mmCIF file with all atom_site columns, C-alpha atoms in Angstrom:
data_model
loop_
_atom_site.group_PDB
_atom_site.id
_atom_site.type_symbol
_atom_site.label_atom_id
_atom_site.label_alt_id
_atom_site.label_comp_id
_atom_site.label_asym_id
_atom_site.label_entity_id
_atom_site.label_seq_id
_atom_site.pdbx_PDB_ins_code
_atom_site.Cartn_x
_atom_site.Cartn_y
_atom_site.Cartn_z
_atom_site.occupancy
_atom_site.B_iso_or_equiv
_atom_site.pdbx_formal_charge
_atom_site.auth_seq_id
_atom_site.auth_comp_id
_atom_site.auth_asym_id
_atom_site.auth_atom_id
_atom_site.pdbx_PDB_model_num
ATOM 1   C CA . MET A 1 1   ? 0.026   0.045  -0.134 1.00 56.00 ? 1   MET A CA 1
ATOM 2   C CA . SER A 1 2   ? 1.133   3.482  -1.094 1.00 64.00 ? 2   SER A CA 1
ATOM 3   C CA . ARG A 1 3   ? 1.646   6.342  1.681  1.00 79.00 ? 3   ARG A CA 1
ATOM 4   C CA . ILE A 1 4   ? -1.090  8.739  2.457  1.00 90.00 ? 4   ILE A CA 1
ATOM 5   C CA . VAL A 1 5   ? 1.010   11.551 3.745  1.00 94.00 ? 5   VAL A CA 1
ATOM 6   C CA . MET A 1 6   ? 4.627   12.858 3.580  1.00 94.00 ? 6   MET A CA 1
ATOM 7   C CA . ILE A 1 7   ? 6.932   13.833 5.837  1.00 96.00 ? 7   ILE A CA 1
ATOM 8   C CA . GLY A 1 8   ? 7.744   17.505 5.617  1.00 98.00 ? 8   GLY A CA 1
ATOM 9   C CA . ASP A 1 9   ? 3.867   18.472 4.433  1.00 97.00 ? 9   ASP A CA 1
ATOM 10  C CA . VAL A 1 10  ? 2.591   21.765 6.221  1.00 98.00 ? 10  VAL A CA 1
ATOM 11  C CA . PHE A 1 11  ? -0.829  22.973 6.004  1.00 98.00 ? 11  PHE A CA 1
ATOM 12  C CA . SER A 1 12  ? -2.292  25.747 8.365  1.00 98.00 ? 12  SER A CA 1
ATOM 13  C CA . LYS A 1 13  ? -5.543  27.791 8.903  1.00 98.00 ? 13  LYS A CA 1
ATOM 14  C CA . VAL A 1 14  ? -6.234  31.209 10.091 1.00 99.00 ? 14  VAL A CA 1
ATOM 15  C CA . GLN A 1 15  ? -9.128  32.372 12.110 1.00 98.00 ? 15  GLN A CA 1
ATOM 16  C CA . ARG A 1 16  ? -10.063 35.422 13.827 1.00 98.00 ? 16  ARG A CA 1
ATOM 17  C CA . LEU A 1 17  ? -11.748 35.024 17.490 1.00 98.00 ? 17  LEU A CA 1
ATOM 18  C CA . ALA A 1 18  ? -14.571 37.812 18.134 1.00 98.00 ? 18  ALA A CA 1
ATOM 19  C CA . PRO A 1 19  ? -15.892 38.998 21.051 1.00 98.00 ? 19  PRO A CA 1
ATOM 20  C CA . GLN A 1 20  ? -18.955 37.479 20.513 1.00 98.00 ? 20  GLN A CA 1
ATOM 21  C CA . ASP A 1 21  ? -17.481 33.882 19.534 1.00 98.00 ? 21  ASP A CA 1
ATOM 22  C CA . ILE A 1 22  ? -15.898 33.909 22.812 1.00 98.00 ? 22  ILE A CA 1
ATOM 23  C CA . ARG A 1 23  ? -18.740 34.129 24.797 1.00 98.00 ? 23  ARG A CA 1
ATOM 24  C CA . LEU A 1 24  ? -21.067 31.737 22.681 1.00 98.00 ? 24  LEU A CA 1
ATOM 25  C CA . TYR A 1 25  ? -18.319 29.303 22.916 1.00 98.00 ? 25  TYR A CA 1
ATOM 26  C CA . ALA A 1 26  ? -17.824 29.782 26.804 1.00 98.00 ? 26  ALA A CA 1
ATOM 27  C CA . GLU A 1 27  ? -21.629 29.489 27.187 1.00 98.00 ? 27  GLU A CA 1
ATOM 28  C CA . HIS A 1 28  ? -21.584 26.503 24.903 1.00 97.00 ? 28  HIS A CA 1
ATOM 29  C CA . VAL A 1 29  ? -19.046 24.382 27.059 1.00 97.00 ? 29  VAL A CA 1
ATOM 30  C CA . ASP A 1 30  ? -20.567 26.007 30.548 1.00 97.00 ? 30  ASP A CA 1
ATOM 31  C CA . ASP A 1 31  ? -17.339 28.086 31.460 1.00 97.00 ? 31  ASP A CA 1
ATOM 32  C CA . MET A 1 32  ? -19.084 30.991 33.085 1.00 97.00 ? 32  MET A CA 1
ATOM 33  C CA . HIS A 1 33  ? -15.228 32.618 34.059 1.00 98.00 ? 33  HIS A CA 1
ATOM 34  C CA . PRO A 1 34  ? -15.706 36.414 33.735 1.00 98.00 ? 34  PRO A CA 1
ATOM 35  C CA . LEU A 1 35  ? -12.548 36.457 31.647 1.00 98.00 ? 35  LEU A CA 1
ATOM 36  C CA . HIS A 1 36  ? -14.620 35.128 29.055 1.00 98.00 ? 36  HIS A CA 1
ATOM 37  C CA . HIS A 1 37  ? -17.916 37.116 29.154 1.00 98.00 ? 37  HIS A CA 1
ATOM 38  C CA . ASP A 1 38  ? -17.000 40.498 31.090 1.00 98.00 ? 38  ASP A CA 1
ATOM 39  C CA . GLU A 1 39  ? -14.880 42.952 29.327 1.00 98.00 ? 39  GLU A CA 1
ATOM 40  C CA . SER A 1 40  ? -14.418 45.213 32.361 1.00 98.00 ? 40  SER A CA 1
ATOM 41  C CA . ALA A 1 41  ? -13.385 41.847 34.685 1.00 98.00 ? 41  ALA A CA 1
ATOM 42  C CA . ALA A 1 42  ? -10.658 41.185 31.940 1.00 98.00 ? 42  ALA A CA 1
ATOM 43  C CA . LYS A 1 43  ? -9.416  44.712 31.626 1.00 98.00 ? 43  LYS A CA 1
ATOM 44  C CA . ALA A 1 44  ? -9.738  44.695 35.864 1.00 98.00 ? 44  ALA A CA 1
ATOM 45  C CA . ALA A 1 45  ? -7.170  41.578 35.452 1.00 98.00 ? 45  ALA A CA 1
ATOM 46  C CA . GLY A 1 46  ? -5.060  43.524 33.241 1.00 98.00 ? 46  GLY A CA 1
ATOM 47  C CA . PHE A 1 47  ? -6.202  42.119 29.854 1.00 98.00 ? 47  PHE A CA 1
ATOM 48  C CA . PRO A 1 48  ? -7.196  44.524 26.994 1.00 98.00 ? 48  PRO A CA 1
ATOM 49  C CA . ASN A 1 49  ? -10.463 42.200 26.012 1.00 98.00 ? 49  ASN A CA 1
ATOM 50  C CA . ILE A 1 50  ? -12.314 38.825 27.173 1.00 99.00 ? 50  ILE A CA 1
ATOM 51  C CA . LEU A 1 51  ? -10.215 36.114 26.848 1.00 98.00 ? 51  LEU A CA 1
ATOM 52  C CA . ALA A 1 52  ? -10.746 33.069 25.123 1.00 98.00 ? 52  ALA A CA 1
ATOM 53  C CA . SER A 1 53  ? -11.543 29.749 26.993 1.00 97.00 ? 53  SER A CA 1
ATOM 54  C CA . GLY A 1 54  ? -8.796  27.476 26.773 1.00 95.00 ? 54  GLY A CA 1
ATOM 55  C CA . SER A 1 55  ? -10.452 24.588 25.080 1.00 96.00 ? 55  SER A CA 1
ATOM 56  C CA . GLN A 1 56  ? -11.828 27.178 22.250 1.00 98.00 ? 56  GLN A CA 1
ATOM 57  C CA . PRO A 1 57  ? -8.448  28.071 20.441 1.00 98.00 ? 57  PRO A CA 1
ATOM 58  C CA . THR A 1 58  ? -7.378  24.147 21.266 1.00 98.00 ? 58  THR A CA 1
ATOM 59  C CA . ALA A 1 59  ? -10.616 22.817 19.571 1.00 97.00 ? 59  ALA A CA 1
ATOM 60  C CA . TYR A 1 60  ? -10.092 24.943 16.660 1.00 98.00 ? 60  TYR A CA 1
ATOM 61  C CA . PHE A 1 61  ? -6.384  23.795 16.194 1.00 98.00 ? 61  PHE A CA 1
ATOM 62  C CA . LEU A 1 62  ? -7.141  20.291 16.526 1.00 97.00 ? 62  LEU A CA 1
ATOM 63  C CA . ALA A 1 63  ? -10.058 20.442 14.227 1.00 97.00 ? 63  ALA A CA 1
ATOM 64  C CA . THR A 1 64  ? -7.716  22.132 11.636 1.00 98.00 ? 64  THR A CA 1
ATOM 65  C CA . VAL A 1 65  ? -5.762  18.406 11.736 1.00 98.00 ? 65  VAL A CA 1
ATOM 66  C CA . THR A 1 66  ? -8.724  16.562 10.981 1.00 95.00 ? 66  THR A CA 1
ATOM 67  C CA . ALA A 1 67  ? -10.232 19.158 8.426  1.00 97.00 ? 67  ALA A CA 1
ATOM 68  C CA . HIS A 1 68  ? -7.440  18.839 6.211  1.00 98.00 ? 68  HIS A CA 1
ATOM 69  C CA . PHE A 1 69  ? -6.785  15.044 6.197  1.00 97.00 ? 69  PHE A CA 1
ATOM 70  C CA . ALA A 1 70  ? -10.536 14.283 5.716  1.00 97.00 ? 70  ALA A CA 1
ATOM 71  C CA . LYS A 1 71  ? -10.136 15.961 2.280  1.00 96.00 ? 71  LYS A CA 1
ATOM 72  C CA . PHE A 1 72  ? -8.397  12.837 1.273  1.00 94.00 ? 72  PHE A CA 1
ATOM 73  C CA . ALA A 1 73  ? -8.335  10.312 3.826  1.00 97.00 ? 73  ALA A CA 1
ATOM 74  C CA . GLN A 1 74  ? -10.100 9.195  7.111  1.00 96.00 ? 74  GLN A CA 1
ATOM 75  C CA . PRO A 1 75  ? -8.204  10.637 9.940  1.00 97.00 ? 75  PRO A CA 1
ATOM 76  C CA . LEU A 1 76  ? -8.234  9.111  13.642 1.00 96.00 ? 76  LEU A CA 1
ATOM 77  C CA . LEU A 1 77  ? -6.574  10.923 16.360 1.00 95.00 ? 77  LEU A CA 1
ATOM 78  C CA . GLN A 1 78  ? -4.505  8.622  18.656 1.00 95.00 ? 78  GLN A CA 1
ATOM 79  C CA . ASP A 1 79  ? -2.802  10.862 20.819 1.00 97.00 ? 79  ASP A CA 1
ATOM 80  C CA . PHE A 1 80  ? -2.555  14.686 21.484 1.00 97.00 ? 80  PHE A CA 1
ATOM 81  C CA . ALA A 1 81  ? -0.446  17.248 23.872 1.00 98.00 ? 81  ALA A CA 1
ATOM 82  C CA . ILE A 1 82  ? -0.954  20.771 24.415 1.00 98.00 ? 82  ILE A CA 1
ATOM 83  C CA . LYS A 1 83  ? 1.066   23.438 25.650 1.00 98.00 ? 83  LYS A CA 1
ATOM 84  C CA . VAL A 1 84  ? -0.568  27.063 26.833 1.00 97.00 ? 84  VAL A CA 1
ATOM 85  C CA . HIS A 1 85  ? 1.910   29.873 26.100 1.00 98.00 ? 85  HIS A CA 1
ATOM 86  C CA . ARG A 1 86  ? -0.274  33.002 26.681 1.00 98.00 ? 86  ARG A CA 1
ATOM 87  C CA . PRO A 1 87  ? -4.361  33.755 26.540 1.00 98.00 ? 87  PRO A CA 1
ATOM 88  C CA . VAL A 1 88  ? -5.952  34.567 23.223 1.00 98.00 ? 88  VAL A CA 1
ATOM 89  C CA . ILE A 1 89  ? -7.814  37.507 23.562 1.00 98.00 ? 89  ILE A CA 1
ATOM 90  C CA . ALA A 1 90  ? -10.765 38.507 21.663 1.00 98.00 ? 90  ALA A CA 1
ATOM 91  C CA . GLY A 1 91  ? -10.032 40.099 18.325 1.00 98.00 ? 91  GLY A CA 1
ATOM 92  C CA . ASP A 1 92  ? -7.257  38.031 18.026 1.00 99.00 ? 92  ASP A CA 1
ATOM 93  C CA . THR A 1 93  ? -6.365  36.229 14.665 1.00 99.00 ? 93  THR A CA 1
ATOM 94  C CA . LEU A 1 94  ? -4.859  33.224 15.038 1.00 99.00 ? 94  LEU A CA 1
ATOM 95  C CA . THR A 1 95  ? -2.466  31.027 12.425 1.00 99.00 ? 95  THR A CA 1
ATOM 96  C CA . MET A 1 96  ? -2.830  27.457 13.632 1.00 99.00 ? 96  MET A CA 1
ATOM 97  C CA . THR A 1 97  ? -0.063  25.308 11.239 1.00 99.00 ? 97  THR A CA 1
ATOM 98  C CA . TRP A 1 98  ? 0.858   21.804 11.383 1.00 99.00 ? 98  TRP A CA 1
ATOM 99  C CA . THR A 1 99  ? 3.841   19.779 9.987  1.00 99.00 ? 99  THR A CA 1
ATOM 100 C CA . VAL A 1 100 ? 4.196   16.245 9.529  1.00 98.00 ? 100 VAL A CA 1
ATOM 101 C CA . VAL A 1 101 ? 7.276   15.172 11.316 1.00 98.00 ? 101 VAL A CA 1
ATOM 102 C CA . ASP A 1 102 ? 7.102   11.395 10.971 1.00 98.00 ? 102 ASP A CA 1
ATOM 103 C CA . ALA A 1 103 ? 4.634   8.850  8.886  1.00 96.00 ? 103 ALA A CA 1
ATOM 104 C CA . PHE A 1 104 ? 5.239   5.211  8.443  1.00 95.00 ? 104 PHE A CA 1
ATOM 105 C CA . TRP A 1 105 ? 2.587   2.564  6.986  1.00 95.00 ? 105 TRP A CA 1
ATOM 106 C CA . LYS A 1 106 ? 1.174   0.173  9.584  1.00 94.00 ? 106 LYS A CA 1
ATOM 107 C CA . ASN A 1 107 ? -0.293  -3.030 7.743  1.00 93.00 ? 107 ASN A CA 1
ATOM 108 C CA . GLU A 1 108 ? -2.069  -3.849 10.719 1.00 94.00 ? 108 GLU A CA 1
ATOM 109 C CA . LEU A 1 109 ? -4.057  -0.538 11.074 1.00 93.00 ? 109 LEU A CA 1
ATOM 110 C CA . ASN A 1 110 ? -4.505  -0.037 7.293  1.00 94.00 ? 110 ASN A CA 1
ATOM 111 C CA . GLY A 1 111 ? -3.156  3.418  7.591  1.00 96.00 ? 111 GLY A CA 1
ATOM 112 C CA . ASP A 1 112 ? -0.090  5.809  7.856  1.00 96.00 ? 112 ASP A CA 1
ATOM 113 C CA . LEU A 1 113 ? 0.359   6.263  11.647 1.00 97.00 ? 113 LEU A CA 1
ATOM 114 C CA . THR A 1 114 ? 1.442   10.188 11.197 1.00 98.00 ? 114 THR A CA 1
ATOM 115 C CA . THR A 1 115 ? 3.205   12.337 14.052 1.00 98.00 ? 115 THR A CA 1
ATOM 116 C CA . LEU A 1 116 ? 2.116   16.134 13.852 1.00 99.00 ? 116 LEU A CA 1
ATOM 117 C CA . GLU A 1 117 ? 4.102   19.438 15.463 1.00 99.00 ? 117 GLU A CA 1
ATOM 118 C CA . GLY A 1 118 ? 1.876   22.411 15.303 1.00 99.00 ? 118 GLY A CA 1
ATOM 119 C CA . THR A 1 119 ? 1.809   25.905 16.540 1.00 99.00 ? 119 THR A CA 1
ATOM 120 C CA . VAL A 1 120 ? -0.806  28.525 16.900 1.00 99.00 ? 120 VAL A CA 1
ATOM 121 C CA . THR A 1 121 ? 0.375   32.103 16.219 1.00 99.00 ? 121 THR A CA 1
ATOM 122 C CA . ASN A 1 122 ? -1.604  35.724 17.175 1.00 99.00 ? 122 ASN A CA 1
ATOM 123 C CA . GLN A 1 123 ? -1.287  38.463 14.589 1.00 98.00 ? 123 GLN A CA 1
ATOM 124 C CA . ARG A 1 124 ? 1.398   39.851 17.086 1.00 98.00 ? 124 ARG A CA 1
ATOM 125 C CA . GLU A 1 125 ? 3.611   36.463 15.947 1.00 98.00 ? 125 GLU A CA 1
ATOM 126 C CA . GLN A 1 126 ? 3.663   35.212 19.358 1.00 99.00 ? 126 GLN A CA 1
ATOM 127 C CA . THR A 1 127 ? 2.927   31.747 20.132 1.00 99.00 ? 127 THR A CA 1
ATOM 128 C CA . VAL A 1 128 ? -0.259  31.294 22.070 1.00 99.00 ? 128 VAL A CA 1
ATOM 129 C CA . LEU A 1 129 ? 0.004   27.537 21.562 1.00 99.00 ? 129 LEU A CA 1
ATOM 130 C CA . SER A 1 130 ? 2.147   24.423 20.758 1.00 99.00 ? 130 SER A CA 1
ATOM 131 C CA . ALA A 1 131 ? 1.257   20.757 20.315 1.00 99.00 ? 131 ALA A CA 1
ATOM 132 C CA . THR A 1 132 ? 2.188   17.182 19.050 1.00 99.00 ? 132 THR A CA 1
ATOM 133 C CA . ALA A 1 133 ? -0.327  14.735 17.765 1.00 98.00 ? 133 ALA A CA 1
ATOM 134 C CA . LYS A 1 134 ? -0.384  11.212 16.309 1.00 98.00 ? 134 LYS A CA 1
ATOM 135 C CA . VAL A 1 135 ? -2.963  10.368 14.004 1.00 98.00 ? 135 VAL A CA 1
ATOM 136 C CA . LEU A 1 136 ? -3.875  7.164  12.083 1.00 98.00 ? 136 LEU A CA 1
ATOM 137 C CA . ILE A 1 137 ? -4.565  8.457  8.524  1.00 98.00 ? 137 ILE A CA 1
ATOM 138 C CA . LYS A 1 138 ? -6.506  5.782  6.923  1.00 96.00 ? 138 LYS A CA 1
ATOM 139 C CA . PRO A 1 139 ? -7.632  5.369  2.961  1.00 95.00 ? 139 PRO A CA 1
ATOM 140 C CA . ARG A 1 140 ? -11.111 6.467  2.499  1.00 88.00 ? 140 ARG A CA 1
ATOM 141 C CA . SER A 1 141 ? -11.332 3.971  -0.368 1.00 73.00 ? 141 SER A CA 1
ATOM 142 C CA . ALA A 1 142 ? -9.097  2.222  -2.823 1.00 58.00 ? 142 ALA A CA 1
ATOM 143 C CA . GLU A 1 143 ? -9.192  5.236  -5.420 1.00 48.00 ? 143 GLU A CA 1
ATOM 144 C CA . VAL A 1 144 ? -8.839  7.823  -2.621 1.00 47.00 ? 144 VAL A CA 1
ATOM 145 C CA . ALA A 1 145 ? -5.443  5.548  -1.342 1.00 47.00 ? 145 ALA A CA 1
ATOM 146 C CA . THR A 1 146 ? -4.133  5.310  -4.868 1.00 52.00 ? 146 THR A CA 1
ATOM 147 C CA . SER A 1 147 ? -4.243  8.889  -5.823 1.00 50.00 ? 147 SER A CA 1
ATOM 148 C CA . ALA A 1 148 ? -2.980  10.552 -2.373 1.00 49.00 ? 148 ALA A CA 1
ATOM 149 C CA . GLY A 1 149 ? -0.152  7.831  -1.950 1.00 50.00 ? 149 GLY A CA 1
ATOM 150 C CA . SER A 1 150 ? 1.373   10.085 -4.781 1.00 45.00 ? 150 SER A CA 1
ATOM 151 C CA . LEU A 1 151 ? 1.120   13.455 -2.488 1.00 45.00 ? 151 LEU A CA 1
#
């Protein structure tokens, strides 16, 4: 079977987090911390605006992986480790970038066991998150596996 992903591949997504997006997400996950809802509380704590719940940029960052690989294969997350470097502030534009650092075909799993390293930076070029992930990338069908193996 041909490899589905190649070491060195890089993919990214850019996303802006508006204040209303942060408030709505925090409500959906029942995170009622005032720093996610109340601008005056955030300013009193020394921030220029409300902060995103830690799980919000993390969720978007991880979804970037599955959205990318789902275009041509079936991604299955195996492991994920994240480090938070600084808060994400309402109005931040995040650039989420992942690099394939290892990939090898596992016959018994019928897919590429893929290791990724990623970073999320804001518009000030500050790293806000970094992560590693292991993802099993399986072919969706024989046709997809054949064409994707030449990437």
